[in-house]
Amino acid sequence: MNLGFIGTGKITSSVISGIFKSNISFKKIWISSRNNKISRNLKKKFKRIVVEKSNQKIIENCNWIFLAVTPEVGKAIIKNLKFKSNQIIVSFISTITIPELKKMIKVKNTIVRAIPLPPISIKAGPIPICPPNKKVKAFFDKLGSTVEIKNEKLSINFWATSGMMASYYKILETMSVWLTKKGIKKSDAQKYITSLFLALSKDALINSKKDLKILVKDSQTPKGLNAQGLREMSKRSVYKSVINTLNSIHKRLNK
């Protein structure tokens, strides 16, 4: 089996890194040379990588095709490509729906939308897919935790929450910078903050069957530091801002 990636950005690089750490069986991975720096680095780092200028040649030589371009690029190039009916096509494109993809691709084949995130490079994190598909689920189960969604409209909710990834990292950066300004060595500050939030995330995952409100409650004591932090951020409407941002991203995805 040959795997082909049209679009060579951060997500493609992360997925490919995860594949080479997994036991997924394949012959070669064909990638487009659109991003020369990333494609060269992948070619240098891993064997069985083929860098190809022509997207059509990638399609002709691969069994699975991963669409990893921006919506604008996707709308411009997909309709001009000739796909094969026996291919599995996995789209990472956020705002192009399956009905729209079917019109662009023209031939009947398996089309699944997926939402991989950078931690897939270390075989971690959830990967929502829509619609459910046994082969695609088995593939992504080797790279993380697959979440199957039957309704494409519901999948938009997951796309919206994935749009908060950079915001999360910005919180980590902000806290790390604050520590360095207080005299803490940068490497120590970043290690502490990232380790702290990793531990909190692991604890939340272990207790994910509980209502998250319980974790919020149990992490504070009356008049304690966490109670102060929660109270002050609530007064500043930080959490309302999160909801407003999610609604804004969701609205964009529904256009």
Backbone as JSON, one array per atom type, in Angstrom:
{
  "sequence": "MNLGFIGTGKITSSVISGIFKSNISFKKIWISSRNNKISRNLKKKFKRIVVEKSNQKIIENCNWIFLAVTPEVGKAIIKNLKFKSNQIIVSFISTITIPELKKMIKVKNTIVRAIPLPPISIKAGPIPICPPNKKVKAFFDKLGSTVEIKNEKLSINFWATSGMMASYYKILETMSVWLTKKGIKKSDAQKYITSLFLALSKDALINSKKDLKILVKDSQTPKGLNAQGLREMSKRSVYKSVINTLNSIHKRLNK",
  "N": [[0.84, -1.19, 0.0], [0.59, 2.17, -0.9], [0.9, 5.44, 0.35], [-0.38, 8.68, -0.13], [0.23, 12.16, 0.11], [-1.27, 15.18, -0.41], [-0.29, 18.29, -0.19], [1.89, 19.67, 2.09], [2.28, 20.44, 4.98], [2.35, 21.41, 8.45], [0.55, 19.57, 9.67], [0.58, 17.35, 7.91], [3.29, 16.65, 8.17], [3.3, 15.92, 10.87], [1.51, 13.73, 10.92], [2.83, 11.91, 9.24], [5.2, 11.53, 10.69], [4.13, 10.21, 12.89], [3.19, 7.88, 11.63], [5.58, 6.58, 10.89], [6.45, 5.88, 13.38], [4.71, 3.98, 14.09], [3.08, 0.73, 13.66], [1.96, 0.58, 11.18], [1.38, -0.8, 8.03], [3.01, -0.26, 5.0], [4.22, 0.57, 1.69], [5.49, 2.85, 0.37], [5.58, 6.4, 1.03], [4.2, 9.02, -0.59], [4.76, 12.42, -1.15], [3.82, 15.84, -1.67], [5.76, 18.47, -3.11], [5.23, 21.04, -2.39], [5.71, 22.56, -0.04], [8.84, 23.13, 0.28], [10.81, 23.05, 2.3], [9.73, 21.48, 4.42], [9.14, 19.09, 3.04], [11.7, 18.31, 2.17], [12.96, 17.9, 4.63], [11.46, 15.75, 5.65], [12.03, 13.8, 3.76], [14.75, 13.51, 4.22], [14.78, 12.62, 6.84], [13.26, 10.25, 6.96], [13.12, 6.97, 5.52], [11.74, 5.58, 2.49], [10.24, 7.68, 1.56], [8.83, 9.59, -1.0], [9.28, 12.42, -2.87], [7.28, 14.48, -4.78], [6.58, 16.63, -7.48], [4.27, 16.77, -9.01], [0.89, 16.63, -8.3], [-0.93, 14.98, -9.49], [0.56, 12.73, -10.21], [1.07, 11.7, -7.71], [-1.46, 10.83, -6.98], [-1.85, 8.86, -8.94], [-0.08, 6.92, -8.15], [-0.73, 6.01, -5.64], [-2.63, 4.31, -3.04], [-4.1, 5.24, -0.89], [-5.17, 8.55, -0.41], [-4.35, 11.56, 1.07], [-5.77, 14.59, 1.74], [-4.41, 17.53, 2.39], [-4.44, 20.35, 2.32], [-5.06, 23.95, 2.32], [-8.43, 25.28, 2.55], [-8.88, 27.11, 0.43], [-6.87, 26.5, -1.46], [-7.57, 23.85, -1.88], [-10.11, 24.05, -3.13], [-9.31, 25.13, -5.5], [-7.58, 23.26, -6.73], [-8.41, 20.51, -6.48], [-10.61, 19.81, -8.12], [-9.46, 19.6, -10.6], [-7.96, 17.35, -10.61], [-7.49, 13.85, -11.28], [-8.95, 11.22, -9.86], [-8.93, 7.78, -8.67], [-11.37, 5.16, -8.65], [-11.12, 3.17, -6.74], [-9.76, 4.16, -4.6], [-9.01, 5.26, -1.25], [-9.92, 8.21, 0.21], [-8.83, 10.64, 2.36], [-9.71, 13.48, 3.98], [-8.27, 16.36, 5.35], [-9.18, 18.87, 5.31], [-10.65, 21.73, 6.57], [-13.06, 23.26, 5.97], [-14.38, 22.22, 3.76], [-16.97, 20.28, 2.73], [-18.12, 16.81, 2.7], [-20.1, 16.28, 0.63], [-19.36, 18.39, -1.08], [-16.73, 17.67, -1.7], [-17.21, 15.28, -3.09], [-18.41, 16.24, -5.42], [-16.27, 17.62, -6.53], [-14.35, 15.61, -6.87], [-15.56, 13.71, -8.45], [-15.48, 10.88, -9.27], [-16.74, 7.76, -7.9], [-15.81, 6.89, -4.71], [-14.27, 6.0, -1.55], [-14.68, 8.43, 0.85], [-13.49, 10.16, 3.56], [-13.59, 12.4, 6.25], [-11.17, 13.77, 8.44], [-9.73, 14.8, 11.59], [-6.84, 15.32, 12.43], [-4.35, 16.24, 14.87], [-1.32, 18.01, 15.85], [-0.11, 16.38, 18.03], [-0.38, 13.82, 17.05], [1.94, 13.06, 15.96], [3.39, 11.85, 17.92], [1.91, 9.7, 18.36], [-0.42, 10.28, 19.84], [-3.44, 11.58, 21.3], [-6.87, 12.51, 20.29], [-8.55, 11.5, 17.26], [-10.96, 12.59, 15.41], [-13.2, 11.15, 13.04], [-15.24, 11.2, 10.1], [-17.53, 10.01, 7.71], [-18.13, 7.09, 9.88], [-15.73, 4.51, 9.37], [-14.33, 1.4, 8.87], [-11.71, 0.68, 7.94], [-10.34, 3.13, 7.91], [-10.62, 3.87, 10.55], [-9.16, 1.79, 11.79], [-6.64, 2.42, 10.85], [-6.11, 5.01, 11.98], [-6.35, 4.37, 14.64], [-3.93, 3.34, 15.26], [-2.44, 5.5, 15.54], [-3.38, 7.12, 17.48], [-6.35, 7.95, 19.29], [-9.21, 7.04, 17.83], [-12.2, 8.75, 17.03], [-15.36, 8.13, 16.06], [-17.73, 9.73, 14.03], [-21.04, 10.02, 13.09], [-22.69, 11.93, 11.91], [-22.1, 14.56, 9.77], [-22.55, 17.25, 10.29], [-22.4, 17.34, 13.03], [-19.72, 16.83, 13.33], [-18.53, 19.22, 12.85], [-18.49, 20.55, 15.22], [-16.33, 19.42, 16.54], [-14.27, 20.25, 14.86], [-14.38, 22.96, 15.45], [-13.56, 23.08, 18.17], [-10.97, 22.17, 17.85], [-9.81, 24.38, 16.85], [-8.84, 25.8, 18.95], [-6.36, 25.18, 19.71], [-3.89, 26.65, 19.3], [-4.43, 28.75, 20.99], [-4.37, 27.52, 23.46], [-1.65, 26.77, 23.64], [-0.65, 29.32, 23.71], [-1.39, 30.17, 26.24], [0.29, 28.58, 27.81], [2.75, 29.61, 26.97], [2.51, 32.27, 27.81], [2.41, 32.02, 30.62], [4.9, 30.87, 31.06], [6.64, 32.89, 30.17], [5.99, 34.83, 32.04], [7.08, 33.68, 34.37], [9.81, 33.71, 33.69], [10.3, 36.42, 33.64], [10.16, 36.89, 36.27], [12.53, 36.01, 37.14], [13.13, 33.33, 36.76], [14.9, 30.74, 35.12], [14.63, 30.35, 31.6], [14.43, 27.75, 30.37], [13.83, 26.18, 32.6], [11.44, 27.33, 33.39], [9.74, 26.8, 31.2], [9.79, 24.01, 31.21], [8.63, 23.46, 33.68], [6.01, 24.6, 33.45], [4.93, 23.26, 31.18], [5.09, 20.61, 32.07], [3.46, 20.74, 34.32], [0.9, 21.27, 33.19], [0.65, 19.02, 31.61], [0.47, 17.02, 33.55], [-1.92, 17.82, 34.79], [-3.68, 17.46, 32.65], [-3.48, 14.71, 32.24], [-4.56, 13.81, 34.65], [-7.15, 14.8, 34.38], [-7.98, 13.28, 32.2], [-7.92, 10.68, 33.24], [-9.98, 10.94, 35.03], [-12.13, 11.4, 33.39], [-14.67, 10.37, 33.14], [-16.1, 11.46, 35.11], [-18.05, 14.38, 35.96], [-16.66, 17.33, 34.77], [-16.9, 19.53, 36.34], [-16.52, 18.68, 38.89], [-13.75, 18.34, 39.09], [-12.99, 20.99, 38.89], [-14.07, 22.0, 41.25], [-12.78, 20.39, 43.2], [-10.16, 21.18, 42.98], [-9.78, 23.51, 44.32], [-9.57, 25.41, 47.36], [-11.42, 26.99, 49.99], [-10.99, 30.45, 49.84], [-8.45, 30.04, 48.88], [-5.49, 29.89, 46.69], [-6.14, 28.89, 44.11], [-8.88, 29.29, 44.12], [-8.93, 32.04, 44.12], [-7.69, 32.56, 41.63], [-9.57, 31.42, 39.83], [-11.84, 32.94, 40.43], [-11.05, 35.57, 39.75], [-10.44, 35.33, 37.01], [-12.92, 34.6, 36.06], [-14.4, 36.9, 36.63], [-13.25, 38.56, 34.79], [-14.33, 37.63, 32.53], [-13.12, 35.56, 31.12], [-13.78, 32.89, 30.56], [-16.24, 33.12, 29.33], [-15.36, 34.37, 27.08], [-14.01, 32.28, 25.85], [-16.16, 30.64, 25.09], [-17.48, 32.42, 23.35], [-15.54, 32.66, 21.37], [-15.4, 30.02, 20.41], [-18.0, 29.83, 19.37], [-17.78, 31.69, 17.33], [-15.83, 30.53, 15.63], [-17.23, 28.21, 15.0], [-19.38, 29.28, 13.6], [-18.08, 30.25, 11.34], [-17.27, 27.81, 10.2], [-19.69, 26.82, 9.39], [-20.45, 28.27, 7.25]],
  "CA": [[0.0, 0.0, 0.0], [1.28, 3.45, -0.95], [0.14, 6.55, 0.91], [-0.04, 9.93, -0.8], [-0.2, 13.38, 0.79], [-1.33, 16.39, -1.23], [-0.15, 19.33, 0.82], [2.97, 19.25, 2.99], [2.42, 21.4, 6.06], [2.59, 20.91, 9.8], [-0.26, 18.38, 9.96], [1.15, 16.25, 7.12], [4.55, 16.26, 8.81], [2.97, 15.25, 12.13], [0.91, 12.43, 10.61], [3.89, 11.04, 8.7], [6.08, 11.18, 11.81], [3.41, 9.2, 13.65], [3.14, 6.65, 10.84], [6.88, 5.91, 10.97], [6.61, 5.36, 14.74], [3.66, 2.98, 14.29], [3.23, -0.54, 12.92], [1.16, 0.64, 9.95], [2.08, -1.44, 6.91], [2.94, 0.49, 3.73], [5.44, 0.48, 0.87], [6.1, 4.18, 0.29], [4.74, 7.57, 1.25], [4.44, 10.06, -1.61], [4.37, 13.74, -0.65], [4.01, 16.92, -2.63], [6.92, 19.33, -2.82], [4.73, 22.41, -2.27], [6.54, 23.17, 1.01], [10.14, 22.51, 0.04], [11.55, 22.83, 3.54], [9.16, 20.33, 5.13], [9.29, 17.88, 2.22], [13.12, 17.92, 2.21], [13.25, 17.37, 5.97], [10.83, 14.44, 5.77], [12.81, 12.91, 2.91], [16.04, 13.29, 4.89], [14.56, 11.94, 8.12], [12.65, 8.93, 6.83], [13.22, 6.21, 4.27], [10.47, 5.28, 1.82], [9.54, 8.93, 1.22], [9.02, 10.05, -2.38], [8.83, 13.8, -3.05], [6.8, 14.6, -6.16], [6.03, 17.94, -7.83], [2.94, 16.62, -9.61], [-0.14, 16.03, -7.45], [-1.57, 13.91, -10.26], [1.4, 11.53, -10.12], [0.85, 11.15, -6.37], [-2.74, 10.11, -7.06], [-1.7, 7.69, -9.8], [0.81, 5.92, -7.53], [-1.09, 5.72, -4.24], [-3.91, 3.69, -2.73], [-4.76, 6.19, -0.01], [-4.8, 9.94, -0.66], [-4.67, 12.47, 2.16], [-5.87, 15.97, 1.28], [-3.93, 18.34, 3.53], [-4.22, 21.72, 1.84], [-6.03, 24.91, 2.83], [-9.68, 25.26, 1.77], [-8.73, 27.89, -0.8], [-6.08, 25.69, -2.39], [-8.36, 22.66, -2.2], [-11.14, 24.4, -4.11], [-8.65, 25.47, -6.76], [-6.84, 22.17, -7.39], [-9.0, 19.17, -6.42], [-11.5, 19.59, -9.26], [-8.65, 19.35, -11.8], [-7.22, 16.11, -10.43], [-8.23, 12.64, -11.65], [-8.83, 10.19, -8.84], [-9.34, 6.43, -9.05], [-12.56, 4.77, -7.89], [-10.8, 2.23, -5.66], [-8.92, 4.83, -3.61], [-9.56, 5.83, -0.02], [-9.52, 9.61, 0.29], [-9.01, 11.19, 3.7], [-9.56, 14.93, 3.9], [-7.99, 17.13, 6.55], [-9.58, 20.24, 4.99], [-11.64, 22.1, 7.59], [-14.34, 23.86, 5.57], [-14.95, 21.61, 2.55], [-17.78, 19.15, 3.18], [-18.06, 15.59, 1.89], [-20.81, 16.5, -0.64], [-18.55, 19.27, -1.94], [-15.6, 16.87, -2.18], [-17.72, 14.34, -4.09], [-18.59, 16.99, -6.67], [-14.94, 17.96, -7.06], [-13.59, 14.4, -7.21], [-16.33, 13.18, -9.59], [-15.63, 9.43, -9.3], [-17.2, 7.19, -6.65], [-14.81, 6.23, -3.88], [-14.45, 6.21, -0.11], [-14.2, 9.74, 1.3], [-13.63, 10.34, 5.0], [-12.94, 13.59, 6.81], [-10.48, 13.49, 9.69], [-9.19, 15.98, 12.26], [-5.62, 15.03, 13.2], [-3.67, 17.39, 15.45], [0.12, 17.76, 15.94], [0.33, 15.27, 18.89], [-0.41, 12.55, 16.33], [3.34, 12.74, 15.66], [3.86, 10.96, 18.99], [0.81, 8.73, 18.47], [-1.24, 10.7, 20.98], [-4.56, 12.49, 21.04], [-8.03, 12.0, 19.57], [-8.68, 11.8, 15.83], [-12.33, 12.41, 14.94], [-13.39, 10.86, 11.62], [-16.63, 11.21, 9.67], [-18.37, 9.1, 8.48], [-17.41, 5.92, 10.38], [-15.15, 3.63, 8.35], [-13.5, 0.41, 9.57], [-10.32, 0.75, 7.52], [-9.78, 4.41, 8.34], [-10.54, 3.79, 12.01], [-8.03, 0.91, 12.13], [-5.44, 3.18, 10.52], [-5.87, 6.07, 12.96], [-6.21, 3.77, 15.98], [-2.5, 3.08, 15.46], [-1.8, 6.82, 15.67], [-4.04, 7.85, 18.55], [-7.66, 7.41, 19.65], [-10.18, 7.44, 16.81], [-13.58, 9.04, 17.45], [-16.2, 8.06, 14.86], [-18.9, 10.61, 14.06], [-21.94, 9.65, 11.99], [-23.3, 13.11, 11.3], [-21.06, 15.53, 9.41], [-22.85, 18.52, 10.96], [-21.87, 17.22, 14.39], [-18.26, 16.85, 13.28], [-18.11, 20.63, 12.83], [-18.23, 20.94, 16.62], [-14.96, 19.01, 16.85], [-13.39, 21.17, 14.12], [-14.37, 24.24, 16.18], [-12.71, 22.97, 19.37], [-9.57, 22.03, 17.42], [-9.32, 25.73, 16.56], [-8.37, 26.43, 20.18], [-5.04, 24.62, 20.02], [-2.89, 27.72, 19.42], [-4.78, 29.53, 22.18], [-3.88, 26.74, 24.6], [-0.2, 26.93, 23.69], [-0.38, 30.71, 24.09], [-1.5, 30.23, 27.7], [1.53, 28.02, 28.33], [3.82, 30.57, 26.69], [2.29, 33.44, 28.66], [2.81, 31.69, 31.99], [6.35, 30.65, 31.06], [7.27, 34.21, 30.07], [5.8, 35.49, 33.34], [8.07, 33.11, 35.28], [11.16, 34.18, 33.32], [10.4, 37.82, 34.05], [10.32, 36.86, 37.72], [13.88, 35.55, 37.43], [13.31, 31.89, 36.54], [15.56, 30.39, 33.86], [13.62, 30.04, 30.6], [14.27, 26.3, 30.2], [13.16, 25.68, 33.8], [10.06, 27.85, 33.36], [8.97, 26.06, 30.2], [9.67, 22.62, 31.67], [7.68, 23.42, 34.79], [4.65, 24.88, 32.98], [4.45, 22.17, 30.31], [4.93, 19.42, 32.91], [2.29, 20.97, 35.16], [-0.34, 21.1, 32.42], [0.59, 17.62, 31.19], [-0.03, 16.28, 34.7], [-3.33, 18.18, 34.95], [-4.42, 16.83, 31.56], [-3.54, 13.27, 32.53], [-5.51, 13.63, 35.75], [-8.48, 15.03, 33.82], [-8.31, 12.14, 31.36], [-8.21, 9.55, 34.13], [-11.26, 11.21, 35.67], [-13.0, 11.95, 32.35], [-16.05, 9.87, 33.27], [-16.76, 12.35, 36.07], [-18.35, 15.73, 35.49], [-15.46, 18.17, 34.94], [-17.16, 20.49, 37.42], [-15.97, 18.11, 40.12], [-12.33, 18.67, 39.1], [-12.91, 22.42, 39.18], [-14.35, 22.16, 42.68], [-11.79, 19.72, 44.04], [-8.83, 21.8, 42.85], [-9.74, 24.76, 45.08], [-9.95, 25.46, 48.77], [-12.0, 28.31, 50.28], [-10.05, 31.57, 49.97], [-7.13, 29.59, 48.45], [-4.92, 30.5, 45.48], [-6.92, 28.49, 42.94], [-10.18, 29.97, 44.22], [-8.69, 33.42, 43.67], [-7.45, 32.55, 40.19], [-10.83, 31.16, 39.14], [-12.74, 34.09, 40.65], [-10.6, 36.75, 38.99], [-10.58, 35.07, 35.57], [-14.36, 34.61, 35.79], [-14.81, 38.31, 36.62], [-12.75, 39.16, 33.55], [-15.08, 36.96, 31.44], [-12.21, 34.72, 30.33], [-14.44, 31.66, 30.1], [-17.25, 33.56, 28.36], [-14.6, 34.64, 25.86], [-13.76, 30.98, 25.23], [-17.42, 30.25, 24.44], [-17.7, 33.33, 22.22], [-14.58, 32.3, 20.32], [-15.87, 28.75, 19.84], [-19.18, 30.14, 18.55], [-17.32, 32.4, 16.14], [-15.2, 29.53, 14.77], [-18.31, 27.33, 14.56], [-20.13, 30.02, 12.58], [-17.25, 30.25, 10.13], [-17.29, 26.48, 9.62], [-21.03, 26.55, 8.86], [-20.72, 29.1, 6.07]],
  "C": [[0.88, 1.25, 0.0], [0.35, 4.54, -0.43], [0.58, 7.85, 0.25], [-0.61, 11.14, -0.08], [-0.12, 14.56, -0.18], [-1.39, 17.57, -0.27], [0.86, 18.86, 1.86], [3.23, 20.32, 4.04], [2.67, 20.72, 7.38], [1.83, 19.61, 10.08], [0.26, 17.17, 9.18], [2.42, 15.73, 7.77], [4.29, 15.48, 10.1], [2.41, 13.85, 11.89], [1.97, 11.45, 10.12], [4.86, 10.61, 9.8], [5.44, 10.09, 12.66], [3.38, 7.86, 12.94], [4.45, 5.87, 10.97], [7.18, 5.39, 12.39], [5.64, 4.2, 15.01], [4.0, 1.68, 13.57], [2.33, -0.59, 11.7], [1.99, 0.09, 8.8], [1.89, -0.63, 5.63], [4.26, 0.31, 2.99], [6.18, 1.82, 0.87], [5.08, 5.25, 0.63], [5.15, 8.63, 0.23], [3.93, 11.39, -1.06], [4.64, 14.8, -1.71], [5.15, 17.83, -2.18], [6.51, 20.79, -2.64], [5.48, 23.19, -1.2], [7.9, 22.49, 0.95], [10.89, 22.17, 1.31], [11.05, 21.58, 4.27], [9.36, 19.05, 4.34], [10.74, 17.39, 2.22], [13.48, 17.29, 3.55], [12.66, 15.98, 6.16], [11.61, 13.4, 4.95], [14.14, 12.52, 3.56], [15.88, 12.42, 6.14], [14.09, 10.5, 7.97], [12.95, 8.27, 5.48], [11.82, 5.99, 3.73], [9.6, 6.51, 1.61], [9.87, 9.29, -0.22], [8.46, 11.46, -2.48], [8.5, 14.01, -4.52], [6.19, 15.99, -6.39], [4.58, 17.85, -8.3], [1.96, 15.93, -8.65], [-0.82, 14.86, -8.17], [-0.76, 12.61, -10.19], [1.27, 10.88, -8.74], [-0.41, 10.31, -6.37], [-2.59, 8.81, -7.84], [-0.91, 6.57, -9.12], [0.39, 5.48, -6.13], [-2.49, 5.12, -4.09], [-4.77, 4.58, -1.82], [-4.25, 7.59, -0.32], [-5.27, 10.8, 0.5], [-4.65, 13.9, 1.63], [-5.56, 16.89, 2.45], [-3.55, 19.74, 3.08], [-5.24, 22.65, 2.48], [-7.3, 24.83, 2.0], [-9.57, 25.99, 0.43], [-7.97, 27.11, -1.86], [-6.87, 24.46, -2.83], [-9.4, 22.94, -3.27], [-10.55, 24.69, -5.48], [-8.08, 24.26, -7.49], [-7.56, 20.83, -7.46], [-9.84, 18.85, -7.65], [-10.73, 19.26, -10.55], [-7.84, 18.06, -11.73], [-8.1, 14.9, -10.77], [-7.94, 11.53, -10.64], [-9.3, 8.85, -9.38], [-10.45, 5.96, -8.11], [-12.26, 3.84, -6.72], [-9.94, 2.85, -4.55], [-9.71, 5.21, -2.36], [-9.01, 7.25, 0.1], [-9.85, 10.14, 1.67], [-8.71, 12.69, 3.63], [-9.32, 15.54, 5.27], [-8.49, 18.58, 6.41], [-10.78, 20.65, 5.85], [-13.0, 22.51, 7.05], [-14.89, 23.33, 4.24], [-15.66, 20.33, 2.97], [-17.63, 17.94, 2.25], [-18.86, 15.73, 0.59], [-20.03, 17.38, -1.61], [-17.36, 18.51, -2.52], [-16.03, 15.89, -3.27], [-17.91, 15.0, -5.45], [-17.26, 17.31, -7.33], [-14.22, 16.72, -7.6], [-14.24, 13.63, -8.37], [-16.5, 11.66, -9.61], [-16.06, 8.92, -7.92], [-16.05, 6.49, -5.93], [-15.09, 6.52, -2.42], [-13.84, 7.55, 0.3], [-14.51, 9.88, 2.79], [-12.93, 11.62, 5.42], [-12.33, 13.23, 8.16], [-9.9, 14.78, 10.26], [-7.97, 15.59, 13.09], [-4.99, 16.32, 13.71], [-2.2, 17.04, 15.66], [0.56, 16.63, 16.87], [0.25, 13.9, 18.23], [1.01, 12.11, 15.97], [3.95, 11.83, 16.71], [2.79, 9.92, 19.31], [-0.07, 9.01, 19.68], [-2.37, 11.61, 20.52], [-5.7, 11.85, 20.27], [-7.98, 12.37, 18.09], [-10.13, 11.55, 15.42], [-12.36, 12.1, 13.45], [-14.88, 10.83, 11.31], [-16.69, 10.96, 8.16], [-17.54, 7.94, 9.03], [-16.93, 5.03, 9.24], [-14.15, 2.7, 9.03], [-12.02, 0.54, 9.23], [-9.64, 2.02, 8.02], [-9.64, 4.44, 9.86], [-9.34, 2.94, 12.45], [-6.7, 1.61, 11.9], [-5.12, 4.19, 11.62], [-5.78, 5.55, 14.39], [-4.76, 3.46, 16.3], [-1.72, 4.38, 15.65], [-2.38, 7.65, 16.81], [-5.35, 7.17, 18.9], [-8.7, 7.93, 18.65], [-11.56, 7.65, 17.41], [-14.43, 9.07, 16.18], [-17.46, 8.91, 15.03], [-19.77, 10.31, 12.84], [-22.45, 10.85, 11.21], [-22.23, 14.17, 11.03], [-21.29, 16.88, 10.08], [-22.31, 18.5, 12.39], [-20.35, 17.3, 14.4], [-17.71, 18.27, 13.29], [-17.79, 21.11, 14.24], [-16.8, 20.57, 17.03], [-13.95, 19.89, 16.12], [-13.25, 22.48, 14.89], [-13.45, 24.16, 17.39], [-11.24, 22.8, 19.0], [-8.95, 23.38, 17.09], [-8.81, 26.46, 17.79], [-6.97, 25.96, 20.58], [-3.98, 25.71, 20.23], [-3.15, 28.57, 20.66], [-4.28, 28.84, 23.45], [-2.37, 26.91, 24.75], [0.18, 28.36, 24.11], [-0.49, 30.89, 25.6], [-0.22, 29.7, 28.34], [2.69, 29.0, 28.14], [3.73, 31.78, 27.63], [2.76, 33.19, 30.1], [4.31, 31.46, 32.1], [7.11, 31.98, 31.01], [7.15, 34.96, 31.39], [6.84, 34.98, 34.35], [9.47, 33.61, 34.97], [11.36, 35.63, 33.73], [10.54, 37.94, 35.57], [11.66, 36.26, 38.13], [14.14, 34.07, 37.25], [13.96, 31.66, 35.17], [14.5, 29.9, 32.86], [13.37, 28.54, 30.45], [13.53, 25.68, 31.38], [11.69, 26.09, 33.81], [9.21, 27.03, 32.4], [8.77, 24.61, 30.61], [8.62, 22.51, 32.76], [6.24, 23.58, 34.28], [4.11, 23.74, 32.12], [4.23, 20.88, 31.11], [3.69, 19.53, 33.8], [1.0, 20.7, 34.39], [-0.46, 19.69, 31.85], [0.0, 16.78, 32.32], [-1.52, 16.55, 34.93], [-4.19, 17.51, 33.88], [-4.56, 15.32, 31.77], [-4.55, 12.97, 33.63], [-6.94, 13.8, 35.25], [-8.93, 13.85, 32.96], [-8.7, 10.92, 32.19], [-9.6, 9.69, 34.76], [-12.32, 11.71, 34.69], [-14.45, 11.45, 32.42], [-16.84, 10.69, 34.3], [-17.13, 13.66, 35.37], [-17.12, 16.59, 35.76], [-15.65, 19.24, 36.02], [-16.57, 19.99, 38.74], [-14.48, 18.43, 40.25], [-12.12, 20.15, 39.43], [-13.08, 22.65, 40.68], [-13.23, 21.6, 43.56], [-10.4, 20.36, 43.99], [-8.71, 23.13, 43.61], [-10.06, 24.51, 46.55], [-10.5, 26.85, 49.04], [-10.91, 29.35, 50.55], [-8.61, 31.18, 49.58], [-6.69, 30.25, 47.15], [-5.73, 30.15, 44.24], [-8.31, 29.12, 42.95], [-10.04, 31.41, 43.75], [-8.5, 33.48, 42.17], [-8.73, 32.36, 39.4], [-11.77, 32.35, 39.24], [-12.33, 35.28, 39.79], [-10.73, 36.55, 37.49], [-12.05, 35.05, 35.16], [-14.87, 36.04, 35.71], [-14.39, 39.0, 35.34], [-13.36, 38.49, 32.31], [-14.19, 36.12, 30.54], [-12.95, 33.52, 29.75], [-15.59, 31.96, 29.14], [-16.58, 33.85, 27.02], [-14.29, 33.35, 25.11], [-15.0, 30.53, 24.46], [-17.69, 31.11, 23.22], [-16.79, 33.01, 21.05], [-14.99, 31.0, 19.63], [-17.08, 28.99, 18.93], [-18.79, 30.82, 17.25], [-16.68, 31.44, 15.14], [-16.26, 28.61, 14.16], [-19.12, 27.99, 13.44], [-19.38, 30.05, 11.26], [-17.3, 28.9, 9.42], [-18.62, 26.15, 8.97], [-21.36, 27.39, 7.64], [-20.68, 28.29, 4.79]]
}
